[in-house]
């Protein structure tokens, strides 16, 4: 069996559509939970508040109850990596505990946390609550697994860069005990990105309840987003190296014992998320794999070919998902897990030549915008 954790969109209609997908699926895949949070409320998440749908406590409680009626659980996200030190304030700690009590009373299934202290605090007051160690904890070893087990978690979302290290994943599964292991499928991130920790911290600050006196207002795009995109466009093999998991490749992970998979997209639209979820429910996608990671890429070959005529901007990179069949075999058979560098390995480079198409004029125009943005970031 395979289980999908998908973004919450906080409408009953959305839950009904997910329920219908579950009823119609014949492949042994089930959407078992949605996940989300109230933007900017108490412990934040790693999504800036202004990128998320605004929702009240009452609306959240109603949504959790509706999901429970349909057999779809709810996972509340408290995975901010920076809490401004408020976690040690007695009054604010009580606010968090009382809020979780309210969530549990309406049917909360799970809670996802990044900060070890907060995990221990929640475990103390909620001994029976299912706690998930967030992907932000960067668990990528057996030692890391043992560490969070000691904290009292029930599930672990592995660091995204472990997705293709099948030797490690097999060892993790042998030693997981009662823990459940989950992988993020739809990551656009650069493999082993040096900006990862900073980007998570920056995004956390933008969703925390307490704002310091230097907090920026409005929508701020971090330098990391600009730098990462420039790196990919200058060296397109990075699109291949990104540790995504194709819909067609879920079986490889399921065969070694991984049952739980996560789909990103809390900051996306309902319609877009339903498209992505449908691809993973069907374990098949005919189009641009990058579109399943970010909606600013063309969806299919027709969009790519007519990109200059589209009403909305799309970035001219097309990674043909159908041409990636068998890509995963090398990693599944425990080929180079990519921790020793790429100097003596052209595997991803060869697949780039086979599967990626680029609209040079489109990319050149976009690169000019990025370069201007990059220069302005260092102005004082």
CSV table of C-alpha atoms in Angstrom, one decimal:
chain,number,residue,atom,x,y,z
A,1,UNK,CA,0.0,0.0,0.0
A,2,UNK,CA,1.1,3.6,-0.7
A,3,UNK,CA,-0.2,6.6,1.3
A,4,UNK,CA,-0.1,10.2,0.2
A,5,UNK,CA,0.2,13.3,2.4
A,6,UNK,CA,-1.1,16.3,0.4
A,7,UNK,CA,-1.4,20.0,1.0
A,8,UNK,CA,-4.6,21.3,2.7
A,9,UNK,CA,-6.6,23.9,0.7
A,10,UNK,CA,-9.2,24.3,3.5
A,11,UNK,CA,-12.4,23.8,1.5
A,12,UNK,CA,-15.0,21.1,1.8
A,13,UNK,CA,-15.1,20.8,-2.0
A,14,UNK,CA,-11.4,20.0,-2.0
A,15,UNK,CA,-11.8,17.3,0.6
A,16,UNK,CA,-14.7,15.8,-1.4
A,17,UNK,CA,-12.5,15.7,-4.5
A,18,UNK,CA,-9.7,13.9,-2.6
A,19,UNK,CA,-12.3,11.5,-1.2
A,20,UNK,CA,-13.5,10.8,-4.7
A,21,UNK,CA,-9.9,10.1,-5.9
A,22,UNK,CA,-9.6,7.6,-3.0
A,23,UNK,CA,-12.7,5.8,-4.1
A,24,UNK,CA,-11.8,5.6,-7.7
A,25,UNK,CA,-8.1,4.6,-7.2
A,26,UNK,CA,-7.4,1.0,-8.1
A,27,UNK,CA,-3.6,1.1,-7.7
A,28,UNK,CA,-3.4,0.6,-3.9
A,29,UNK,CA,-2.8,4.3,-3.2
A,30,UNK,CA,-4.7,6.4,-0.7
A,31,UNK,CA,-4.6,10.1,0.3
A,32,UNK,CA,-4.5,9.5,4.1
A,33,UNK,CA,-4.0,13.1,5.3
A,34,UNK,CA,-3.8,16.8,4.3
A,35,UNK,CA,-1.4,19.1,6.1
A,36,UNK,CA,-1.3,22.8,6.8
A,37,UNK,CA,-1.4,25.6,9.3
A,38,UNK,CA,-2.8,29.0,10.2
A,39,UNK,CA,-0.4,31.5,8.6
A,40,UNK,CA,1.5,33.5,11.2
A,41,UNK,CA,-0.1,31.9,14.2
A,42,UNK,CA,2.0,30.9,17.2
A,43,UNK,CA,4.6,28.5,16.0
A,44,UNK,CA,5.0,29.1,12.3
A,45,UNK,CA,6.1,27.0,9.4
A,46,UNK,CA,8.7,27.3,6.6
A,47,UNK,CA,6.2,29.0,4.3
A,48,UNK,CA,6.0,32.8,4.5
A,49,UNK,CA,2.5,33.8,5.8
A,50,UNK,CA,1.7,35.9,2.7
A,51,UNK,CA,2.1,32.9,0.4
A,52,UNK,CA,-0.5,30.9,2.3
A,53,UNK,CA,-4.3,31.0,2.3
A,54,UNK,CA,-5.7,33.0,5.3
A,55,UNK,CA,-7.8,30.9,7.6
A,56,UNK,CA,-9.3,31.3,11.0
A,57,UNK,CA,-9.2,28.8,13.9
A,58,UNK,CA,-12.9,28.1,13.5
A,59,UNK,CA,-12.5,27.4,9.8
A,60,UNK,CA,-9.5,25.1,10.5
A,61,UNK,CA,-11.5,23.2,13.1
A,62,UNK,CA,-14.4,22.7,10.7
A,63,UNK,CA,-12.0,21.5,8.0
A,64,UNK,CA,-10.4,19.0,10.4
A,65,UNK,CA,-13.8,17.6,11.3
A,66,UNK,CA,-14.9,17.3,7.7
A,67,UNK,CA,-11.8,15.5,6.8
A,68,UNK,CA,-12.3,13.1,9.7
A,69,UNK,CA,-15.8,12.3,8.4
A,70,UNK,CA,-14.3,11.4,5.0
A,71,UNK,CA,-11.5,9.3,6.5
A,72,UNK,CA,-8.8,11.9,5.7
A,73,UNK,CA,-6.7,12.9,8.7
A,74,UNK,CA,-5.1,16.3,9.3
A,75,UNK,CA,-1.5,17.0,10.1
A,76,UNK,CA,-0.8,20.4,11.7
A,77,UNK,CA,2.5,22.0,10.6
A,78,UNK,CA,4.6,23.6,13.3
A,79,UNK,CA,7.9,23.2,11.4
A,80,UNK,CA,9.4,26.6,11.8
A,81,UNK,CA,13.1,26.3,12.3
A,82,UNK,CA,13.4,29.6,14.1
A,83,UNK,CA,11.1,30.5,17.1
A,84,UNK,CA,12.8,33.8,18.2
A,85,UNK,CA,13.3,32.2,21.7
A,86,UNK,CA,9.7,32.5,22.5
A,87,UNK,CA,9.5,28.7,23.1
A,88,UNK,CA,11.0,29.4,26.6
A,89,UNK,CA,8.4,32.0,27.6
A,90,UNK,CA,5.9,30.4,30.0
A,91,UNK,CA,2.8,32.3,28.8
A,92,UNK,CA,3.6,31.6,25.1
A,93,UNK,CA,4.3,27.9,25.9
A,94,UNK,CA,0.8,27.7,27.5
A,95,UNK,CA,-0.7,29.3,24.4
A,96,UNK,CA,0.8,26.6,22.2
A,97,UNK,CA,-0.3,23.7,24.5
A,98,UNK,CA,-3.8,25.1,24.7
A,99,UNK,CA,-4.0,25.4,21.0
A,100,UNK,CA,-2.9,21.9,20.5
A,101,UNK,CA,-5.6,20.8,23.0
A,102,UNK,CA,-8.2,22.5,20.8
A,103,UNK,CA,-6.8,20.7,17.7
A,104,UNK,CA,-6.9,17.3,19.4
A,105,UNK,CA,-10.4,17.9,20.6
A,106,UNK,CA,-11.7,18.3,17.0
A,107,UNK,CA,-9.8,15.3,15.6
A,108,UNK,CA,-6.2,16.3,14.9
A,109,UNK,CA,-4.3,13.2,13.6
A,110,UNK,CA,-0.7,14.4,13.6
A,111,UNK,CA,1.6,17.3,14.2
A,112,UNK,CA,4.9,18.1,12.4
A,113,UNK,CA,7.7,19.8,14.3
A,114,UNK,CA,11.3,20.8,13.5
A,115,UNK,CA,12.6,22.1,16.9
A,116,UNK,CA,13.7,19.3,19.2
A,117,UNK,CA,12.8,21.2,22.4
A,118,UNK,CA,9.2,21.7,21.0
A,119,UNK,CA,9.0,18.0,20.2
A,120,UNK,CA,9.8,17.2,23.8
A,121,UNK,CA,7.4,19.8,25.1
A,122,UNK,CA,4.5,18.5,23.0
A,123,UNK,CA,5.3,14.9,23.9
A,124,UNK,CA,5.2,15.7,27.6
A,125,UNK,CA,1.7,17.1,27.5
A,126,UNK,CA,0.4,14.9,24.7
A,127,UNK,CA,1.8,11.4,25.2
A,128,UNK,CA,-0.6,9.8,22.7
A,129,UNK,CA,-0.3,12.4,19.9
A,130,UNK,CA,1.5,11.3,16.7
A,131,UNK,CA,4.5,13.6,16.2
A,132,UNK,CA,6.3,13.8,12.9
A,133,UNK,CA,9.9,14.9,12.7
A,134,UNK,CA,9.9,17.5,9.9
A,135,UNK,CA,12.0,17.3,6.8
A,136,UNK,CA,13.6,20.5,8.1
A,137,UNK,CA,15.4,18.4,10.7
A,138,UNK,CA,17.5,17.0,7.9
A,139,UNK,CA,17.5,13.4,9.0
A,140,UNK,CA,20.0,11.7,6.7
A,141,UNK,CA,21.7,9.0,8.8
A,142,UNK,CA,21.0,6.2,11.2
A,143,UNK,CA,22.4,8.3,14.0
A,144,UNK,CA,19.9,11.1,13.2
A,145,UNK,CA,17.1,8.5,13.2
A,146,UNK,CA,18.1,7.3,16.7
A,147,UNK,CA,18.3,10.9,17.9
A,148,UNK,CA,14.7,11.8,16.9
A,149,UNK,CA,13.5,8.5,18.1
A,150,UNK,CA,14.8,9.4,21.6
A,151,UNK,CA,12.9,12.7,21.4
A,152,UNK,CA,9.7,10.7,21.1
A,153,UNK,CA,8.6,11.1,17.5
A,154,UNK,CA,6.4,8.6,15.6
A,155,UNK,CA,7.3,9.4,12.0
A,156,UNK,CA,10.3,10.9,10.2
A,157,UNK,CA,10.2,12.8,6.9
A,158,UNK,CA,13.7,12.1,5.6
A,159,UNK,CA,16.0,14.8,4.3
A,160,UNK,CA,15.2,15.3,0.6
A,161,UNK,CA,18.8,14.6,-0.5
A,162,UNK,CA,18.4,11.0,0.7
A,163,UNK,CA,15.8,10.2,-1.9
A,164,UNK,CA,18.2,8.5,-4.3
A,165,UNK,CA,20.5,6.9,-1.7
A,166,UNK,CA,18.8,3.5,-1.7
A,167,UNK,CA,21.6,1.9,0.4
A,168,UNK,CA,20.9,4.4,3.2
A,169,UNK,CA,17.1,4.0,2.8
A,170,UNK,CA,17.3,0.3,3.1
A,171,UNK,CA,19.4,0.6,6.3
A,172,UNK,CA,17.0,3.1,7.7
A,173,UNK,CA,14.1,0.8,7.0
A,174,UNK,CA,15.9,-2.1,8.7
A,175,UNK,CA,16.4,0.0,11.8
A,176,UNK,CA,13.3,2.1,12.0
A,177,UNK,CA,11.5,-0.1,14.5
A,178,UNK,CA,8.0,1.3,15.1
A,179,UNK,CA,8.8,4.6,13.2
A,180,UNK,CA,7.2,5.3,9.9
A,181,UNK,CA,9.3,6.8,7.1
A,182,UNK,CA,8.1,9.4,4.6
A,183,UNK,CA,9.7,10.9,1.5
A,184,UNK,CA,9.0,14.2,-0.2
A,185,UNK,CA,8.3,13.6,-3.9
A,186,UNK,CA,7.9,17.0,-5.4
A,187,UNK,CA,11.1,18.9,-4.5
A,188,UNK,CA,12.6,21.4,-7.0
A,189,UNK,CA,15.6,22.0,-4.7
A,190,UNK,CA,19.2,21.8,-5.8
A,191,UNK,CA,20.9,18.7,-4.5
A,192,UNK,CA,23.1,19.5,-1.5
A,193,UNK,CA,22.2,23.2,-1.7
A,194,UNK,CA,24.4,25.3,0.6
A,195,UNK,CA,21.5,27.8,1.0
A,196,UNK,CA,19.1,25.3,2.4
A,197,UNK,CA,19.4,26.1,6.1
A,198,UNK,CA,19.4,29.8,5.5
A,199,UNK,CA,16.4,29.6,3.2
A,200,UNK,CA,14.4,27.6,5.8
A,201,UNK,CA,15.3,30.0,8.6
A,202,UNK,CA,14.4,33.0,6.5
A,203,UNK,CA,11.0,31.6,5.5
A,204,UNK,CA,10.4,30.6,9.2
A,205,UNK,CA,11.0,34.2,10.3
A,206,UNK,CA,8.4,35.3,7.7
A,207,UNK,CA,5.7,33.1,9.3
A,208,UNK,CA,6.5,33.6,13.0
A,209,UNK,CA,4.0,35.3,15.4
A,210,UNK,CA,6.7,37.5,16.9
A,211,UNK,CA,8.3,39.9,14.5
A,212,UNK,CA,11.5,41.7,15.3
A,213,UNK,CA,12.0,45.4,14.6
A,214,UNK,CA,13.9,44.8,11.4
A,215,UNK,CA,11.2,42.4,10.0
A,216,UNK,CA,10.6,43.3,6.3
A,217,UNK,CA,7.1,44.0,5.2
A,218,UNK,CA,5.4,42.8,2.1
A,219,UNK,CA,6.4,39.9,-0.1
A,220,UNK,CA,10.1,39.4,0.1
A,221,UNK,CA,11.8,37.0,-2.3
A,222,UNK,CA,15.0,35.7,-0.6
A,223,UNK,CA,18.4,35.9,-2.3
A,224,UNK,CA,18.4,32.1,-2.2
A,225,UNK,CA,15.5,31.8,-4.6
A,226,UNK,CA,17.3,34.0,-7.1
A,227,UNK,CA,20.7,32.3,-6.7
A,228,UNK,CA,19.2,28.8,-7.0
A,229,UNK,CA,17.3,29.5,-10.1
A,230,UNK,CA,20.4,31.1,-11.7
A,231,UNK,CA,22.5,28.0,-10.8
A,232,UNK,CA,19.9,25.7,-12.5
A,233,UNK,CA,19.7,27.8,-15.7
A,234,UNK,CA,23.4,28.2,-16.0
A,235,UNK,CA,23.9,24.5,-15.5
A,236,UNK,CA,20.7,22.6,-16.5
A,237,UNK,CA,22.0,19.3,-15.3
A,238,UNK,CA,20.9,20.5,-11.8
A,239,UNK,CA,17.3,19.9,-12.9
A,240,UNK,CA,18.2,16.2,-13.2
A,241,UNK,CA,20.2,16.1,-10.0
A,242,UNK,CA,17.3,17.6,-7.9
A,243,UNK,CA,16.1,14.7,-5.7
A,244,UNK,CA,12.5,14.5,-7.1
A,245,UNK,CA,10.6,11.3,-7.2
A,246,UNK,CA,8.6,10.6,-10.4
A,247,UNK,CA,5.0,9.3,-10.1
A,248,UNK,CA,6.1,6.2,-12.1
A,249,UNK,CA,8.9,5.5,-9.6
A,250,UNK,CA,6.8,5.2,-6.4
A,251,UNK,CA,6.9,1.4,-6.8
A,252,UNK,CA,10.7,1.3,-6.4
A,253,UNK,CA,10.4,2.9,-3.0
A,254,UNK,CA,7.4,0.8,-2.0
A,255,UNK,CA,9.3,-2.4,-2.9
A,256,UNK,CA,11.9,-1.7,-0.2
A,257,UNK,CA,9.3,-0.9,2.4
A,258,UNK,CA,8.5,2.8,2.1
A,259,UNK,CA,4.7,3.4,2.2
A,260,UNK,CA,4.4,7.2,2.9
A,261,UNK,CA,5.0,9.9,0.4
A,262,UNK,CA,4.5,13.7,0.6
A,263,UNK,CA,3.4,16.1,-2.1
A,264,UNK,CA,4.5,19.8,-1.7
A,265,UNK,CA,2.2,22.7,-2.6
A,266,UNK,CA,0.6,24.6,0.3
A,267,UNK,CA,1.5,27.9,-1.5
A,268,UNK,CA,-0.1,26.7,-4.7
A,269,UNK,CA,-3.7,26.8,-6.0
A,270,UNK,CA,-6.3,24.1,-5.4
A,271,UNK,CA,-6.6,23.2,-9.1
A,272,UNK,CA,-2.8,22.9,-9.5
A,273,UNK,CA,-2.5,20.7,-6.5
A,274,UNK,CA,-5.3,18.4,-7.7
A,275,UNK,CA,-3.4,18.0,-11.0
A,276,UNK,CA,-0.2,17.0,-9.2
A,277,UNK,CA,-2.0,14.7,-6.8
A,278,UNK,CA,-3.8,13.0,-9.6
A,279,UNK,CA,-0.5,12.3,-11.4
A,280,UNK,CA,0.8,10.5,-8.3
A,281,UNK,CA,-2.4,8.7,-7.6
A,282,UNK,CA,-2.2,7.3,-11.2
A,283,UNK,CA,1.5,6.8,-11.0
A,284,UNK,CA,1.8,8.3,-14.4
A,285,UNK,CA,2.4,11.6,-16.0
A,286,UNK,CA,2.8,12.6,-19.6
A,287,UNK,CA,4.4,16.1,-19.7
A,288,UNK,CA,7.0,18.3,-18.1
A,289,UNK,CA,8.2,16.7,-14.8
A,290,UNK,CA,9.2,20.2,-13.6
A,291,UNK,CA,5.6,21.3,-13.8
A,292,UNK,CA,4.8,18.9,-10.9
A,293,UNK,CA,7.5,20.7,-8.8
A,294,UNK,CA,6.6,24.3,-9.7
A,295,UNK,CA,3.7,25.7,-11.7
A,296,UNK,CA,5.8,28.3,-13.6
A,297,UNK,CA,7.1,25.7,-16.0
A,298,UNK,CA,5.1,24.7,-19.1
A,299,UNK,CA,2.8,21.8,-18.4
A,300,UNK,CA,3.3,19.9,-21.6
A,301,UNK,CA,5.0,19.9,-25.0
A,302,UNK,CA,2.3,22.1,-26.5
A,303,UNK,CA,2.8,24.8,-23.9
A,304,UNK,CA,6.5,24.6,-24.3
A,305,UNK,CA,6.3,25.0,-28.1
A,306,UNK,CA,3.9,28.0,-27.8
A,307,UNK,CA,5.5,29.5,-24.7
A,308,UNK,CA,5.8,33.0,-26.3
A,309,UNK,CA,2.1,33.0,-26.9
A,310,UNK,CA,1.0,32.0,-23.5
A,311,UNK,CA,-1.1,34.5,-21.5
A,312,UNK,CA,1.0,33.8,-18.4
A,313,UNK,CA,4.7,33.6,-18.0
A,314,UNK,CA,6.3,30.1,-18.1
A,315,UNK,CA,10.0,29.4,-17.8
A,316,UNK,CA,11.3,27.7,-21.0
A,317,UNK,CA,12.6,24.4,-19.6
A,318,UNK,CA,11.0,21.1,-20.5
A,319,UNK,CA,12.0,17.9,-18.7
A,320,UNK,CA,10.2,15.2,-20.6
A,321,UNK,CA,8.9,12.8,-17.9
A,322,UNK,CA,8.3,9.9,-20.3
A,323,UNK,CA,12.0,10.1,-21.4
A,324,UNK,CA,13.0,9.4,-17.8
A,325,UNK,CA,11.8,5.8,-17.7
A,326,UNK,CA,14.5,3.6,-16.1
A,327,UNK,CA,16.4,6.7,-14.8
A,328,UNK,CA,15.9,5.4,-11.2
A,329,UNK,CA,17.4,2.0,-11.9
A,330,UNK,CA,21.0,3.1,-11.3
A,331,UNK,CA,20.2,4.4,-7.9
A,332,UNK,CA,17.8,1.6,-6.9
A,333,UNK,CA,20.7,-0.9,-7.7
A,334,UNK,CA,22.8,1.2,-5.3
A,335,UNK,CA,25.0,2.9,-7.9
A,336,UNK,CA,26.8,6.1,-6.8
A,337,UNK,CA,24.6,7.7,-4.1
A,338,UNK,CA,26.0,11.1,-5.2
A,339,UNK,CA,27.9,11.9,-2.0
A,340,UNK,CA,31.3,11.6,-3.6
A,341,UNK,CA,30.8,14.3,-6.2
A,342,UNK,CA,30.2,14.2,-9.9
A,343,UNK,CA,33.7,14.4,-11.2
A,344,UNK,CA,33.9,10.7,-12.2
A,345,UNK,CA,30.2,10.3,-13.1
A,346,UNK,CA,28.3,11.5,-16.1
A,347,UNK,CA,25.1,9.8,-15.3
A,348,UNK,CA,22.9,12.9,-14.8
A,349,UNK,CA,24.7,14.7,-17.6
A,350,UNK,CA,23.8,12.0,-20.0
A,351,UNK,CA,20.2,12.1,-19.0
A,352,UNK,CA,20.1,15.8,-19.3
A,353,UNK,CA,21.1,15.5,-22.9
A,354,UNK,CA,18.4,13.0,-23.5
A,355,UNK,CA,15.4,14.5,-21.6
A,356,UNK,CA,15.8,18.3,-21.3
A,357,UNK,CA,14.8,20.9,-23.9
A,358,UNK,CA,15.4,24.6,-23.3
A,359,UNK,CA,14.0,27.7,-25.1
A,360,UNK,CA,17.2,29.8,-25.1
A,361,UNK,CA,15.6,33.2,-25.9
A,362,UNK,CA,13.0,32.7,-23.1
A,363,UNK,CA,15.8,31.8,-20.7
A,364,UNK,CA,18.1,34.7,-21.7
A,365,UNK,CA,15.3,37.2,-21.0
A,366,UNK,CA,14.6,35.7,-17.6
A,367,UNK,CA,18.3,35.5,-16.8
A,368,UNK,CA,18.6,39.3,-17.4
A,369,UNK,CA,15.8,39.8,-14.8
A,370,UNK,CA,17.6,37.6,-12.3
A,371,UNK,CA,20.9,39.2,-12.8
A,372,UNK,CA,19.4,42.7,-12.2
A,373,UNK,CA,17.7,41.3,-9.1
A,374,UNK,CA,21.0,39.8,-8.0
A,375,UNK,CA,22.9,43.1,-8.4
A,376,UNK,CA,20.2,45.1,-6.5
A,377,UNK,CA,20.4,42.7,-3.5
A,378,UNK,CA,23.9,43.9,-2.7
A,379,UNK,CA,23.1,47.6,-2.9
A,380,UNK,CA,23.3,49.5,0.4
